[in-house]
């Protein structure tokens, strides 16, 4: 069977056809229409309108005239009232996100590299803690930090203090503790996600080459999980500094953040252009932070 | 589907550079199962296939053999209908299927990776094709049973796909393709991800299944041993072109280019010059050994540079006995020994270069490194190729 | 590392415990402490939030279920969550599938826009929507809340689903085509069954996020309150121990959802 004998099939040459289709039907882009409409109407348009609002002149009680001006921005930037809370927001946001990262990283490492079968269970537990309710958790902390709360009574019992610490609740520290607490679950999830693609063997290799445990981690894992680290920092910063509920519940007088006056303008006072201006200034800061962090990521990758 | 017989006419065409390799059609009188005519394919940055033609006879086991990137998988996928050629036509039993989408072609493909549907059981996977064609349940069940029995997994119907080992999964994939009653079966390196022992086993089983079904098989692999052991004809491909087509024996004994020779494991490929051309024989110099070889079809003249190939198994190696100068033998020294089990591979320094020599191990003594040896060979096993590294058939 | 830490490590090592493990245990304790406190206090007999608790009682739970505000809050939250889930699942699946399967030059931009809401704090989204609805003279209601939830949860749905779709082997569809399946058959018999679990799992993420959402809802809420807002109003007005009970119920609900997702969705091929 089939020993070639130099026989050719008559060739029908050169029937060029159209180049093969890319495989993407035209109508596929139509499927993006729903999400396009949803995002345009629900996100892009409202934000654009808000931006326009920031240039309006306020007439109080939520009314605006048609006259466009920069005055809201000027007020926002120059008024000392907003400066304090803005600085608070940056401070607590910055410290909070860094502390969250430092606390979460070892846990993420443990979950990814030290657990074999328990991984899913722990991730599950973290998810439960995450979904247990934002407001519920803040409220729970008021119970813990309060004058008759867990910490104070506990410390009193042990004898470390004679008077309940009033600084625990209604202070900047309280806000810091609570917002850090709130961000840890998400941070852990982000970090574990970024570590998934790092091969265990790389770490083992580093140790084999002489790097001690901690050194192996910092020199190998950190650069490779840079995306997750940056993601965690960015997410943490935005969420923490934009939080307007926690300061109201546990912040007292010293722990207020910029979110509070912004929400106030829209809910009570009614100087909406000012509120918008403050928001967009906040967003501008976020963009700077994102930009800075992405630079950091590139640097770490080296 | 009954196809009219396609007459295969012999007609030599003066071809310019892109001449399809000769020997790419089966002997006349056989139906052509797969006909590829001047098929070419380009991807965005490179040419995957230069225009080539090939005819596979009904019931043949043809293997496309070549290194990665040579276009063999692309060619197979063109036959399957998963790629569309830029030029040329594809026909299955005489019917032009070039414009037909993959799901309408009477061929089935066994993929390299496991592509069993994970959400279906083994039986549901195997019965997928019949189910699509709305074959009545009883008949479909029978097909499934027969196919599973053919691949020696008769009781696996109820198993989940995720529980199968690599070898079992590929068998089920094979059963699935067969249960669909294709006219041609295509296999894209189905065994390359498996362990050696399982691979050998499945190679034998595949050959057996081919024999039993009488189905036309088109197989793709980069493993030359696999190709040689299973095929009726081998199509050696390189960089989008067909280098040589022929039976395993033919290709092995008469490689037509240095590439084919090297790819099949013949590592003694050297440059030489024709010192004399007399009648049926050539004298060659510059190869390090005094060589005579039969004149190839391209009939090189004296002074011409040629490529010479001597298969490692063409040499006979014996220990050199002191004082003995056997006529015609060449003296050498063993510089490397590799014992593979049934074979021993020696590297022998003889003449001015090293030669790869393989000998059956048997119970003979294995020569150590540094041993003085004598090499002898049959001159008619010396293969000569003229530029550009091709010999006539 | 400081000598103190080294000594601590050694002492722990002798007991077979790693320093890391200790840390992890402490951190997990920290994470669950507030929830534990919540649960404990929900069973406290006294109305005072003093520690330690004096007696056990179910009175707060009884009170919670007797209050119509709470039960209607639960229903409102459920309604919003389900509707949000349905919308996001539909819209998000289409988007994720198209971007995954048929990448085109602008697909990076599209992904960026879809994920953008996650880069903003809920505050900004909330006031933007409030302003928007105000300009449109739309009365605030559960519907406006739903809009906010859709925008908020869409990025997360998209992220989770995209990640799972990436693991889908296109060769499976080729195999189906090779077997003779036309485009519709292929979708029905192979594609849909394989991506369905991923869609459901991602949808559960949406449900959980929506159920919990506060910061955007705060601005878009009308007369009917969702459960988190009910808690807020109660917590604001006075020290209300029944909030502990509601909180515990929320934790329980979250536990159930997560377990349910795990049990029924875990076995998926993407």
PDB file of N, CA, C and O in Angstrom, chain A residues 24 28 31 35 41-42 49 53 103 106 110 124-125 128 131 133-134 136 139-141 143 148 153 181 238 244-245 248 263 267 279 283 286 290, chain C residues 23-24 27 30-32 34 38 41 50-51 91 98 102 119-121 127 129 131-132 212 214-215 218-219 231 236 240 243-244 254-255 258 262:
ATOM      1  N   UNK A  24     -14.495  36.492  14.429  1.00  0.00           N
ATOM      2  CA  UNK A  24     -15.357  37.257  15.328  1.00  0.00           C
ATOM      3  C   UNK A  24     -16.560  37.769  14.551  1.00  0.00           C
ATOM      4  O   UNK A  24     -16.422  38.579  13.667  1.00  0.00           O
ATOM      5  N   UNK A  28     -21.116  40.448  17.678  1.00  0.00           N
ATOM      6  CA  UNK A  28     -20.620  40.250  19.033  1.00  0.00           C
ATOM      7  C   UNK A  28     -20.484  41.567  19.783  1.00  0.00           C
ATOM      8  O   UNK A  28     -20.719  41.636  20.978  1.00  0.00           O
ATOM      9  N   UNK A  31     -23.351  42.815  21.881  1.00  0.00           N
ATOM     10  CA  UNK A  31     -23.567  42.282  23.216  1.00  0.00           C
ATOM     11  C   UNK A  31     -23.002  43.198  24.282  1.00  0.00           C
ATOM     12  O   UNK A  31     -23.336  43.074  25.456  1.00  0.00           O
ATOM     13  N   UNK A  35     -24.126  46.648  28.764  1.00  0.00           N
ATOM     14  CA  UNK A  35     -23.222  47.161  29.792  1.00  0.00           C
ATOM     15  C   UNK A  35     -22.853  48.605  29.500  1.00  0.00           C
ATOM     16  O   UNK A  35     -22.684  49.420  30.395  1.00  0.00           O
ATOM     17  N   UNK A  41     -25.410  55.472  31.734  1.00  0.00           N
ATOM     18  CA  UNK A  41     -26.492  56.111  32.470  1.00  0.00           C
ATOM     19  C   UNK A  41     -26.232  56.134  33.971  1.00  0.00           C
ATOM     20  O   UNK A  41     -26.548  57.097  34.648  1.00  0.00           O
ATOM     21  N   UNK A  42     -25.662  55.047  34.472  1.00  0.00           N
ATOM     22  CA  UNK A  42     -25.555  54.940  35.921  1.00  0.00           C
ATOM     23  C   UNK A  42     -24.258  55.464  36.496  1.00  0.00           C
ATOM     24  O   UNK A  42     -24.148  55.682  37.689  1.00  0.00           O
ATOM     25  N   UNK A  49     -22.338  64.959  35.384  1.00  0.00           N
ATOM     26  CA  UNK A  49     -23.250  65.980  35.916  1.00  0.00           C
ATOM     27  C   UNK A  49     -22.739  66.535  37.242  1.00  0.00           C
ATOM     28  O   UNK A  49     -22.859  67.728  37.521  1.00  0.00           O
ATOM     29  N   UNK A  53     -21.792  70.247  38.244  1.00  0.00           N
ATOM     30  CA  UNK A  53     -22.354  70.837  39.463  1.00  0.00           C
ATOM     31  C   UNK A  53     -21.307  71.570  40.279  1.00  0.00           C
ATOM     32  O   UNK A  53     -21.587  72.572  40.926  1.00  0.00           O
ATOM     33  N   UNK A 103      -0.248  43.940  58.032  1.00  0.00           N
ATOM     34  CA  UNK A 103      -0.933  42.896  58.788  1.00  0.00           C
ATOM     35  C   UNK A 103      -1.398  41.761  57.892  1.00  0.00           C
ATOM     36  O   UNK A 103      -1.359  40.592  58.264  1.00  0.00           O
ATOM     37  N   UNK A 106       1.501  38.709  55.885  1.00  0.00           N
ATOM     38  CA  UNK A 106       1.870  37.403  56.446  1.00  0.00           C
ATOM     39  C   UNK A 106       0.730  36.400  56.403  1.00  0.00           C
ATOM     40  O   UNK A 106       0.941  35.212  56.152  1.00  0.00           O
ATOM     41  N   UNK A 110       0.771  32.900  54.524  1.00  0.00           N
ATOM     42  CA  UNK A 110       0.465  31.658  55.221  1.00  0.00           C
ATOM     43  C   UNK A 110      -0.578  30.857  54.454  1.00  0.00           C
ATOM     44  O   UNK A 110      -0.453  29.660  54.252  1.00  0.00           O
ATOM     45  N   UNK A 124     -12.797  30.945  53.093  1.00  0.00           N
ATOM     46  CA  UNK A 124     -14.222  31.002  53.379  1.00  0.00           C
ATOM     47  C   UNK A 124     -14.488  31.832  54.620  1.00  0.00           C
ATOM     48  O   UNK A 124     -15.343  32.707  54.661  1.00  0.00           O
ATOM     49  N   UNK A 125     -13.717  31.540  55.676  1.00  0.00           N
ATOM     50  CA  UNK A 125     -13.898  32.270  56.923  1.00  0.00           C
ATOM     51  C   UNK A 125     -13.687  33.760  56.704  1.00  0.00           C
ATOM     52  O   UNK A 125     -14.431  34.597  57.209  1.00  0.00           O
ATOM     53  N   UNK A 128     -16.630  35.217  55.044  1.00  0.00           N
ATOM     54  CA  UNK A 128     -17.738  35.400  55.980  1.00  0.00           C
ATOM     55  C   UNK A 128     -17.530  36.682  56.773  1.00  0.00           C
ATOM     56  O   UNK A 128     -18.438  37.491  56.940  1.00  0.00           O
ATOM     57  N   UNK A 131     -18.377  39.607  54.601  1.00  0.00           N
ATOM     58  CA  UNK A 131     -19.773  39.870  54.277  1.00  0.00           C
ATOM     59  C   UNK A 131     -20.667  39.983  55.490  1.00  0.00           C
ATOM     60  O   UNK A 131     -21.870  39.981  55.355  1.00  0.00           O
ATOM     61  N   UNK A 133     -21.288  42.389  57.225  1.00  0.00           N
ATOM     62  CA  UNK A 133     -22.026  43.643  57.368  1.00  0.00           C
ATOM     63  C   UNK A 133     -21.150  44.790  57.815  1.00  0.00           C
ATOM     64  O   UNK A 133     -20.668  44.822  58.936  1.00  0.00           O
ATOM     65  N   UNK A 134     -20.973  45.707  56.925  1.00  0.00           N
ATOM     66  CA  UNK A 134     -20.147  46.892  57.175  1.00  0.00           C
ATOM     67  C   UNK A 134     -20.586  47.631  58.414  1.00  0.00           C
ATOM     68  O   UNK A 134     -19.815  47.851  59.351  1.00  0.00           O
ATOM     69  N   UNK A 136     -22.591  46.724  60.705  1.00  0.00           N
ATOM     70  CA  UNK A 136     -22.609  45.838  61.856  1.00  0.00           C
ATOM     71  C   UNK A 136     -21.243  45.796  62.528  1.00  0.00           C
ATOM     72  O   UNK A 136     -21.130  45.847  63.754  1.00  0.00           O
ATOM     73  N   UNK A 139     -20.415  48.993  64.369  1.00  0.00           N
ATOM     74  CA  UNK A 139     -21.194  49.028  65.591  1.00  0.00           C
ATOM     75  C   UNK A 139     -20.581  48.113  66.637  1.00  0.00           C
ATOM     76  O   UNK A 139     -20.517  48.463  67.814  1.00  0.00           O
ATOM     77  N   UNK A 140     -20.139  46.952  66.191  1.00  0.00           N
ATOM     78  CA  UNK A 140     -19.533  46.015  67.134  1.00  0.00           C
ATOM     79  C   UNK A 140     -18.305  46.641  67.791  1.00  0.00           C
ATOM     80  O   UNK A 140     -18.037  46.439  68.977  1.00  0.00           O
ATOM     81  N   UNK A 141     -17.572  47.401  67.021  1.00  0.00           N
ATOM     82  CA  UNK A 141     -16.379  48.033  67.582  1.00  0.00           C
ATOM     83  C   UNK A 141     -16.725  49.086  68.628  1.00  0.00           C
ATOM     84  O   UNK A 141     -15.981  49.310  69.580  1.00  0.00           O
ATOM     85  N   UNK A 143     -18.942  48.788  70.688  1.00  0.00           N
ATOM     86  CA  UNK A 143     -19.131  48.003  71.886  1.00  0.00           C
ATOM     87  C   UNK A 143     -17.794  47.636  72.523  1.00  0.00           C
ATOM     88  O   UNK A 143     -17.624  47.659  73.732  1.00  0.00           O
ATOM     89  N   UNK A 148     -17.535  50.988  78.710  1.00  0.00           N
ATOM     90  CA  UNK A 148     -17.807  49.733  79.405  1.00  0.00           C
ATOM     91  C   UNK A 148     -17.571  48.547  78.504  1.00  0.00           C
ATOM     92  O   UNK A 148     -18.075  47.466  78.716  1.00  0.00           O
ATOM     93  N   UNK A 153     -13.055  47.004  80.228  1.00  0.00           N
ATOM     94  CA  UNK A 153     -13.369  46.127  81.355  1.00  0.00           C
ATOM     95  C   UNK A 153     -12.294  45.071  81.520  1.00  0.00           C
ATOM     96  O   UNK A 153     -11.889  44.741  82.623  1.00  0.00           O
ATOM     97  N   UNK A 181      -9.352  47.390  60.388  1.00  0.00           N
ATOM     98  CA  UNK A 181     -10.091  46.150  60.551  1.00  0.00           C
ATOM     99  C   UNK A 181     -10.962  45.854  59.339  1.00  0.00           C
ATOM    100  O   UNK A 181     -11.033  44.730  58.843  1.00  0.00           O
ATOM    101  N   UNK A 238      -8.151  54.300  48.979  1.00  0.00           N
ATOM    102  CA  UNK A 238      -9.392  54.893  48.481  1.00  0.00           C
ATOM    103  C   UNK A 238     -10.553  54.628  49.428  1.00  0.00           C
ATOM    104  O   UNK A 238     -11.305  55.530  49.789  1.00  0.00           O
ATOM    105  N   UNK A 244     -17.105  57.740  55.198  1.00  0.00           N
ATOM    106  CA  UNK A 244     -17.715  58.856  55.913  1.00  0.00           C
ATOM    107  C   UNK A 244     -18.599  58.389  57.070  1.00  0.00           C
ATOM    108  O   UNK A 244     -19.176  59.212  57.787  1.00  0.00           O
ATOM    109  N   UNK A 245     -18.713  57.098  57.217  1.00  0.00           N
ATOM    110  CA  UNK A 245     -19.562  56.563  58.277  1.00  0.00           C
ATOM    111  C   UNK A 245     -18.760  56.306  59.544  1.00  0.00           C
ATOM    112  O   UNK A 245     -19.153  56.696  60.643  1.00  0.00           O
ATOM    113  N   UNK A 248     -18.066  59.193  61.729  1.00  0.00           N
ATOM    114  CA  UNK A 248     -19.241  59.684  62.442  1.00  0.00           C
ATOM    115  C   UNK A 248     -19.572  58.819  63.642  1.00  0.00           C
ATOM    116  O   UNK A 248     -20.058  59.312  64.652  1.00  0.00           O
ATOM    117  N   UNK A 263     -20.555  64.450  52.552  1.00  0.00           N
ATOM    118  CA  UNK A 263     -21.880  63.842  52.622  1.00  0.00           C
ATOM    119  C   UNK A 263     -22.865  64.818  53.245  1.00  0.00           C
ATOM    120  O   UNK A 263     -24.030  64.888  52.854  1.00  0.00           O
ATOM    121  N   UNK A 267     -26.601  65.950  52.090  1.00  0.00           N
ATOM    122  CA  UNK A 267     -27.733  65.449  52.852  1.00  0.00           C
ATOM    123  C   UNK A 267     -28.403  66.534  53.676  1.00  0.00           C
ATOM    124  O   UNK A 267     -29.598  66.507  53.893  1.00  0.00           O
ATOM    125  N   UNK A 279     -15.347  66.582  46.451  1.00  0.00           N
ATOM    126  CA  UNK A 279     -15.230  65.205  45.956  1.00  0.00           C
ATOM    127  C   UNK A 279     -14.223  65.092  44.835  1.00  0.00           C
ATOM    128  O   UNK A 279     -13.401  64.175  44.816  1.00  0.00           O
ATOM    129  N   UNK A 283     -10.888  62.994  44.406  1.00  0.00           N
ATOM    130  CA  UNK A 283     -10.591  62.083  43.299  1.00  0.00           C
ATOM    131  C   UNK A 283      -9.250  62.422  42.661  1.00  0.00           C
ATOM    132  O   UNK A 283      -8.501  61.539  42.254  1.00  0.00           O
ATOM    133  N   UNK A 286      -6.688  60.881  44.599  1.00  0.00           N
ATOM    134  CA  UNK A 286      -6.640  59.444  44.343  1.00  0.00           C
ATOM    135  C   UNK A 286      -5.883  59.138  43.079  1.00  0.00           C
ATOM    136  O   UNK A 286      -5.102  58.195  43.006  1.00  0.00           O
ATOM    137  N   UNK A 290      -2.788  56.715  42.685  1.00  0.00           N
ATOM    138  CA  UNK A 290      -2.720  55.582  41.752  1.00  0.00           C
ATOM    139  C   UNK A 290      -1.479  55.681  40.892  1.00  0.00           C
ATOM    140  O   UNK A 290      -0.768  54.712  40.672  1.00  0.00           O
TER     141      UNK A 290
ATOM    142  N   UNK C  23       1.095  34.233  64.840  1.00  0.00           N
ATOM    143  CA  UNK C  23       0.625  35.506  64.306  1.00  0.00           C
ATOM    144  C   UNK C  23      -0.710  35.339  63.598  1.00  0.00           C
ATOM    145  O   UNK C  23      -1.641  36.125  63.793  1.00  0.00           O
ATOM    146  N   UNK C  24      -0.773  34.315  62.758  1.00  0.00           N
ATOM    147  CA  UNK C  24      -1.997  34.079  62.000  1.00  0.00           C
ATOM    148  C   UNK C  24      -3.174  33.850  62.942  1.00  0.00           C
ATOM    149  O   UNK C  24      -4.272  34.375  62.740  1.00  0.00           O
ATOM    150  N   UNK C  27      -4.211  37.113  64.431  1.00  0.00           N
ATOM    151  CA  UNK C  27      -4.895  37.976  63.474  1.00  0.00           C
ATOM    152  C   UNK C  27      -6.312  37.491  63.207  1.00  0.00           C
ATOM    153  O   UNK C  27      -7.251  38.279  63.136  1.00  0.00           O
ATOM    154  N   UNK C  30      -8.416  38.450  65.957  1.00  0.00           N
ATOM    155  CA  UNK C  30      -8.730  39.863  65.824  1.00  0.00           C
ATOM    156  C   UNK C  30      -9.864  40.072  64.838  1.00  0.00           C
ATOM    157  O   UNK C  30     -10.777  40.872  65.075  1.00  0.00           O
ATOM    158  N   UNK C  31      -9.815  39.359  63.743  1.00  0.00           N
ATOM    159  CA  UNK C  31     -10.852  39.526  62.732  1.00  0.00           C
ATOM    160  C   UNK C  31     -12.225  39.095  63.238  1.00  0.00           C
ATOM    161  O   UNK C  31     -13.236  39.666  62.864  1.00  0.00           O
ATOM    162  N   UNK C  32     -12.230  38.074  64.047  1.00  0.00           N
ATOM    163  CA  UNK C  32     -13.521  37.554  64.475  1.00  0.00           C
ATOM    164  C   UNK C  32     -13.969  38.055  65.828  1.00  0.00           C
ATOM    165  O   UNK C  32     -15.110  37.819  66.227  1.00  0.00           O
ATOM    166  N   UNK C  34     -14.827  41.137  66.968  1.00  0.00           N
ATOM    167  CA  UNK C  34     -16.043  41.959  66.986  1.00  0.00           C
ATOM    168  C   UNK C  34     -17.293  41.145  66.704  1.00  0.00           C
ATOM    169  O   UNK C  34     -18.339  41.377  67.306  1.00  0.00           O
ATOM    170  N   UNK C  38     -20.416  40.626  69.160  1.00  0.00           N
ATOM    171  CA  UNK C  38     -21.771  40.876  68.686  1.00  0.00           C
ATOM    172  C   UNK C  38     -22.710  39.734  69.043  1.00  0.00           C
ATOM    173  O   UNK C  38     -23.798  39.935  69.584  1.00  0.00           O
ATOM    174  N   UNK C  41     -23.283  39.433  72.848  1.00  0.00           N
ATOM    175  CA  UNK C  41     -24.168  40.464  73.386  1.00  0.00           C
ATOM    176  C   UNK C  41     -25.606  40.314  72.914  1.00  0.00           C
ATOM    177  O   UNK C  41     -26.532  40.799  73.555  1.00  0.00           O
ATOM    178  N   UNK C  50     -22.654  46.295  78.911  1.00  0.00           N
ATOM    179  CA  UNK C  50     -21.497  46.138  79.765  1.00  0.00           C
ATOM    180  C   UNK C  50     -20.897  44.774  79.568  1.00  0.00           C
ATOM    181  O   UNK C  50     -21.570  43.821  79.211  1.00  0.00           O
ATOM    182  N   UNK C  51     -19.641  44.744  79.849  1.00  0.00           N
ATOM    183  CA  UNK C  51     -18.963  43.460  79.778  1.00  0.00           C
ATOM    184  C   UNK C  51     -18.539  43.086  81.183  1.00  0.00           C
ATOM    185  O   UNK C  51     -17.959  43.901  81.864  1.00  0.00           O
ATOM    186  N   UNK C  91     -26.061  41.511  32.281  1.00  0.00           N
ATOM    187  CA  UNK C  91     -25.204  42.488  31.625  1.00  0.00           C
ATOM    188  C   UNK C  91     -23.728  42.100  31.717  1.00  0.00           C
ATOM    189  O   UNK C  91     -22.984  42.153  30.745  1.00  0.00           O
ATOM    190  N   UNK C  98     -17.897  38.446  25.819  1.00  0.00           N
ATOM    191  CA  UNK C  98     -17.444  39.101  24.591  1.00  0.00           C
ATOM    192  C   UNK C  98     -15.975  39.498  24.685  1.00  0.00           C
ATOM    193  O   UNK C  98     -15.184  39.228  23.791  1.00  0.00           O
ATOM    194  N   UNK C 102     -13.815  37.399  22.126  1.00  0.00           N
ATOM    195  CA  UNK C 102     -13.556  38.129  20.894  1.00  0.00           C
ATOM    196  C   UNK C 102     -12.812  39.410  21.214  1.00  0.00           C
ATOM    197  O   UNK C 102     -13.365  40.490  21.132  1.00  0.00           O
ATOM    198  N   UNK C 119     -12.884  51.771  41.649  1.00  0.00           N
ATOM    199  CA  UNK C 119     -11.764  52.620  42.044  1.00  0.00           C
ATOM    200  C   UNK C 119     -12.221  53.843  42.812  1.00  0.00           C
ATOM    201  O   UNK C 119     -11.399  54.630  43.279  1.00  0.00           O
ATOM    202  N   UNK C 120     -13.515  54.008  42.915  1.00  0.00           N
ATOM    203  CA  UNK C 120     -14.026  55.179  43.614  1.00  0.00           C
ATOM    204  C   UNK C 120     -14.653  54.775  44.938  1.00  0.00           C
ATOM    205  O   UNK C 120     -15.226  53.696  45.044  1.00  0.00           O
ATOM    206  N   UNK C 121     -14.588  55.653  45.925  1.00  0.00           N
ATOM    207  CA  UNK C 121     -15.298  55.330  47.164  1.00  0.00           C
ATOM    208  C   UNK C 121     -16.791  55.436  46.955  1.00  0.00           C
ATOM    209  O   UNK C 121     -17.254  56.187  46.093  1.00  0.00           O
ATOM    210  N   UNK C 127     -23.152  60.281  45.935  1.00  0.00           N
ATOM    211  CA  UNK C 127     -23.592  61.656  45.724  1.00  0.00           C
ATOM    212  C   UNK C 127     -23.815  61.943  44.235  1.00  0.00           C
ATOM    213  O   UNK C 127     -24.696  62.719  43.875  1.00  0.00           O
ATOM    214  N   UNK C 129     -25.062  59.876  42.106  1.00  0.00           N
ATOM    215  CA  UNK C 129     -26.392  59.361  41.794  1.00  0.00           C
ATOM    216  C   UNK C 129     -27.474  60.228  42.411  1.00  0.00           C
ATOM    217  O   UNK C 129     -28.495  60.520  41.789  1.00  0.00           O
ATOM    218  N   UNK C 131     -27.373  63.369  43.064  1.00  0.00           N
ATOM    219  CA  UNK C 131     -27.433  64.571  42.246  1.00  0.00           C
ATOM    220  C   UNK C 131     -28.167  64.302  40.934  1.00  0.00           C
ATOM    221  O   UNK C 131     -29.015  65.075  40.497  1.00  0.00           O
ATOM    222  N   UNK C 132     -27.836  63.193  40.346  1.00  0.00           N
ATOM    223  CA  UNK C 132     -28.420  62.799  39.069  1.00  0.00           C
ATOM    224  C   UNK C 132     -29.928  62.621  39.201  1.00  0.00           C
ATOM    225  O   UNK C 132     -30.711  63.164  38.406  1.00  0.00           O
ATOM    226  N   UNK C 212     -24.906  43.777  51.819  1.00  0.00           N
ATOM    227  CA  UNK C 212     -24.098  44.439  52.810  1.00  0.00           C
ATOM    228  C   UNK C 212     -23.934  45.933  52.569  1.00  0.00           C
ATOM    229  O   UNK C 212     -23.500  46.669  53.437  1.00  0.00           O
ATOM    230  N   UNK C 214     -23.755  49.832  52.131  1.00  0.00           N
ATOM    231  CA  UNK C 214     -24.266  50.924  52.937  1.00  0.00           C
ATOM    232  C   UNK C 214     -23.948  52.280  52.340  1.00  0.00           C
ATOM    233  O   UNK C 214     -24.823  53.129  52.208  1.00  0.00           O
ATOM    234  N   UNK C 215     -22.698  52.484  51.974  1.00  0.00           N
ATOM    235  CA  UNK C 215     -22.245  53.848  51.690  1.00  0.00           C
ATOM    236  C   UNK C 215     -22.897  54.495  50.481  1.00  0.00           C
ATOM    237  O   UNK C 215     -23.033  55.705  50.413  1.00  0.00           O
ATOM    238  N   UNK C 218     -26.944  54.816  51.287  1.00  0.00           N
ATOM    239  CA  UNK C 218     -27.237  55.930  52.165  1.00  0.00           C
ATOM    240  C   UNK C 218     -27.772  57.136  51.407  1.00  0.00           C
ATOM    241  O   UNK C 218     -28.631  57.860  51.875  1.00  0.00           O
ATOM    242  N   UNK C 219     -27.268  57.347  50.224  1.00  0.00           N
ATOM    243  CA  UNK C 219     -27.662  58.524  49.446  1.00  0.00           C
ATOM    244  C   UNK C 219     -28.838  58.265  48.532  1.00  0.00           C
ATOM    245  O   UNK C 219     -29.500  59.194  48.095  1.00  0.00           O
ATOM    246  N   UNK C 231     -30.259  49.302  60.766  1.00  0.00           N
ATOM    247  CA  UNK C 231     -29.287  49.221  61.859  1.00  0.00           C
ATOM    248  C   UNK C 231     -28.728  50.599  62.172  1.00  0.00           C
ATOM    249  O   UNK C 231     -28.610  50.998  63.328  1.00  0.00           O
ATOM    250  N   UNK C 236     -27.966  54.989  65.764  1.00  0.00           N
ATOM    251  CA  UNK C 236     -27.818  56.438  65.945  1.00  0.00           C
ATOM    252  C   UNK C 236     -28.679  56.981  67.064  1.00  0.00           C
ATOM    253  O   UNK C 236     -28.269  57.826  67.834  1.00  0.00           O
ATOM    254  N   UNK C 240     -28.923  50.698  71.270  1.00  0.00           N
ATOM    255  CA  UNK C 240     -29.992  49.733  71.120  1.00  0.00           C
ATOM    256  C   UNK C 240     -29.431  48.322  71.007  1.00  0.00           C
ATOM    257  O   UNK C 240     -28.859  47.963  69.993  1.00  0.00           O
ATOM    258  N   UNK C 243     -29.742  45.800  68.089  1.00  0.00           N
ATOM    259  CA  UNK C 243     -28.862  45.861  66.933  1.00  0.00           C
ATOM    260  C   UNK C 243     -27.910  44.670  66.911  1.00  0.00           C
ATOM    261  O   UNK C 243     -27.581  44.126  65.857  1.00  0.00           O
ATOM    262  N   UNK C 244     -27.524  44.248  68.101  1.00  0.00           N
ATOM    263  CA  UNK C 244     -26.658  43.073  68.171  1.00  0.00           C
ATOM    264  C   UNK C 244     -27.335  41.858  67.573  1.00  0.00           C
ATOM    265  O   UNK C 244     -26.712  41.049  66.887  1.00  0.00           O
ATOM    266  N   UNK C 254     -24.863  35.635  56.142  1.00  0.00           N
ATOM    267  CA  UNK C 254     -23.653  35.609  55.331  1.00  0.00           C
ATOM    268  C   UNK C 254     -23.017  34.221  55.358  1.00  0.00           C
ATOM    269  O   UNK C 254     -22.569  33.705  54.344  1.00  0.00           O
ATOM    270  N   UNK C 255     -23.011  33.612  56.523  1.00  0.00           N
ATOM    271  CA  UNK C 255     -22.451  32.266  56.655  1.00  0.00           C
ATOM    272  C   UNK C 255     -23.191  31.280  55.760  1.00  0.00           C
ATOM    273  O   UNK C 255     -22.598  30.488  55.036  1.00  0.00           O
ATOM    274  N   UNK C 258     -22.408  31.834  52.027  1.00  0.00           N
ATOM    275  CA  UNK C 258     -21.073  31.364  51.648  1.00  0.00           C
ATOM    276  C   UNK C 258     -21.027  29.838  51.611  1.00  0.00           C
ATOM    277  O   UNK C 258     -20.476  29.238  50.693  1.00  0.00           O
ATOM    278  N   UNK C 262     -20.410  27.410  48.372  1.00  0.00           N
ATOM    279  CA  UNK C 262     -19.339  26.429  48.393  1.00  0.00           C
ATOM    280  C   UNK C 262     -19.853  25.049  48.026  1.00  0.00           C
ATOM    281  O   UNK C 262     -19.296  24.361  47.193  1.00  0.00           O
TER     282      UNK C 262
END
